[in-house]
């Protein structure tokens, strides 16, 4: 079993930045596919960014150029650097992970599907005020 704990959420004004962290109870070297999801009130959970063990990344269109996902395997930690935040980014953000990577030719174009992830954190709230 893997435990994931998110941190770094908070309240920020539009245009500001936040960095989310996700600490894993197991080595991130074993978690070959990791991602950040978010869910706003009344909306479906949405995959925001994903990274595989080779460093290939995928982003939902709405965050491209503003968010960056990265891993620090030495610290068993996943990050989400969020810049130029908008009110539409307000949501609960979740870390997710799995040992398996989807069999796709180009991860960058993948739809980040919650069904591909076995392990989930409890979430951290991000609120962006305009």
Short mmCIF file of C-alpha atoms in Angstrom, two decimals:
data_model
loop_
_atom_site.label_atom_id
_atom_site.label_comp_id
_atom_site.label_asym_id
_atom_site.label_seq_id
_atom_site.Cartn_x
_atom_site.Cartn_y
_atom_site.Cartn_z
CA UNK A 1 0.00 0.00 0.00
CA UNK A 2 1.19 3.53 -0.78
CA UNK A 3 0.28 6.64 1.14
CA UNK A 4 0.40 10.02 -0.56
CA UNK A 5 0.24 13.27 1.39
CA UNK A 6 -0.23 16.61 -0.34
CA UNK A 7 0.82 20.00 0.99
CA UNK A 8 1.34 23.54 -0.24
CA UNK A 9 -2.20 24.59 -0.97
CA UNK A 10 -3.58 27.91 0.17
CA UNK A 11 -5.20 31.16 -0.88
CA UNK A 12 -3.59 33.41 -3.46
CA UNK A 13 -4.63 36.29 -5.66
CA UNK A 14 -5.03 35.89 -9.39
CA UNK A 15 -1.68 36.06 -11.12
CA UNK A 16 0.12 34.59 -8.14
CA UNK A 17 1.97 31.31 -7.71
CA UNK A 18 1.89 28.23 -5.51
CA UNK A 19 3.91 25.04 -5.36
CA UNK A 20 2.18 21.85 -4.32
CA UNK A 21 4.10 18.90 -2.93
CA UNK A 22 3.14 15.25 -2.62
CA UNK A 23 5.13 12.99 -0.32
CA UNK A 24 5.01 9.26 -0.95
CA UNK A 25 5.42 6.54 1.67
CA UNK A 26 7.20 4.47 -0.96
CA UNK A 27 9.98 5.34 -3.34
CA UNK A 28 8.77 7.38 -6.30
CA UNK A 29 11.17 5.29 -8.36
CA UNK A 30 8.60 2.49 -8.00
CA UNK A 31 5.71 4.77 -8.87
CA UNK A 32 6.21 4.96 -12.61
CA UNK A 33 3.23 7.14 -13.35
CA UNK A 34 2.27 10.08 -11.13
CA UNK A 35 -0.15 12.91 -11.60
CA UNK A 36 -2.06 15.82 -10.15
CA UNK A 37 -5.83 16.01 -10.39
CA UNK A 38 -8.22 18.70 -9.25
CA UNK A 39 -11.89 18.92 -8.46
CA UNK A 40 -13.87 22.10 -8.13
CA UNK A 41 -17.26 22.16 -6.39
CA UNK A 42 -19.94 20.71 -8.64
CA UNK A 43 -17.45 19.57 -11.27
CA UNK A 44 -15.86 16.26 -12.23
CA UNK A 45 -12.33 15.46 -11.14
CA UNK A 46 -9.91 16.56 -13.84
CA UNK A 47 -6.40 15.38 -14.63
CA UNK A 48 -4.10 18.41 -14.62
CA UNK A 49 -0.60 17.07 -15.16
CA UNK A 50 1.18 13.73 -15.28
CA UNK A 51 4.74 12.47 -15.44
CA UNK A 52 6.19 9.04 -16.08
CA UNK A 53 9.39 7.43 -14.90
CA UNK A 54 11.27 8.64 -18.00
CA UNK A 55 10.26 12.24 -17.38
CA UNK A 56 7.66 12.46 -20.11
CA UNK A 57 4.97 14.94 -19.15
CA UNK A 58 1.37 15.59 -20.03
CA UNK A 59 -0.79 18.60 -19.24
CA UNK A 60 -4.42 19.50 -19.68
CA UNK A 61 -4.70 22.35 -22.18
CA UNK A 62 -5.95 24.88 -19.63
CA UNK A 63 -2.69 24.78 -17.64
CA UNK A 64 -0.10 24.43 -20.40
CA UNK A 65 2.57 27.10 -20.07
CA UNK A 66 1.52 27.91 -16.50
CA UNK A 67 1.94 24.66 -14.52
CA UNK A 68 4.97 22.38 -14.29
CA UNK A 69 5.00 18.87 -12.85
CA UNK A 70 8.23 17.37 -11.56
CA UNK A 71 9.55 14.54 -9.40
CA UNK A 72 12.36 14.39 -6.87
CA UNK A 73 13.08 10.69 -6.50
CA UNK A 74 15.67 11.30 -3.77
CA UNK A 75 12.92 12.82 -1.59
CA UNK A 76 10.07 10.57 -2.80
CA UNK A 77 8.24 13.75 -3.73
CA UNK A 78 6.09 15.01 -6.55
CA UNK A 79 5.65 18.72 -7.22
CA UNK A 80 3.24 20.94 -9.11
CA UNK A 81 4.53 24.44 -9.73
CA UNK A 82 1.58 26.70 -10.53
CA UNK A 83 2.12 30.17 -11.97
CA UNK A 84 -0.21 32.86 -13.35
CA UNK A 85 -3.03 31.39 -11.32
CA UNK A 86 -6.61 32.16 -12.32
CA UNK A 87 -9.87 31.95 -10.40
CA UNK A 88 -10.74 28.91 -12.56
CA UNK A 89 -7.83 27.07 -10.93
CA UNK A 90 -9.65 27.08 -7.59
CA UNK A 91 -10.16 23.45 -6.58
CA UNK A 92 -9.08 20.65 -4.32
CA UNK A 93 -5.87 19.25 -5.77
CA UNK A 94 -5.03 15.56 -5.46
CA UNK A 95 -1.86 13.60 -5.98
CA UNK A 96 -2.19 10.21 -7.67
CA UNK A 97 0.23 7.42 -8.51
CA UNK A 98 0.51 3.95 -9.98
CA UNK A 99 3.23 1.46 -10.85
CA UNK A 100 1.95 1.05 -14.40
CA UNK A 101 2.29 3.54 -17.23
CA UNK A 102 -0.43 3.68 -19.90
CA UNK A 103 0.68 2.05 -23.13
CA UNK A 104 0.68 5.08 -25.39
CA UNK A 105 3.09 6.24 -28.04
CA UNK A 106 3.20 9.82 -26.82
CA UNK A 107 2.50 10.57 -23.19
CA UNK A 108 2.40 14.30 -23.89
CA UNK A 109 -0.90 13.86 -25.75
CA UNK A 110 -2.52 11.49 -23.28
CA UNK A 111 -5.83 12.11 -21.57
CA UNK A 112 -4.97 11.94 -17.85
CA UNK A 113 -7.50 9.37 -16.70
CA UNK A 114 -8.23 8.83 -13.01
CA UNK A 115 -8.83 5.13 -13.71
CA UNK A 116 -5.11 4.71 -14.44
CA UNK A 117 -4.18 5.46 -10.83
CA UNK A 118 -4.40 3.14 -7.87
CA UNK A 119 -3.10 5.40 -5.12
CA UNK A 120 -4.53 8.75 -4.07
CA UNK A 121 -3.84 11.43 -1.51
CA UNK A 122 -6.43 13.28 0.55
CA UNK A 123 -6.04 16.56 -1.30
CA UNK A 124 -4.95 20.13 -0.64
CA UNK A 125 -7.17 23.15 -1.28
CA UNK A 126 -6.14 25.89 -3.69
CA UNK A 127 -8.21 29.07 -3.73
CA UNK A 128 -7.51 31.85 -6.21
CA UNK A 129 -9.26 35.17 -5.71
CA UNK A 130 -9.72 37.66 -8.52
#
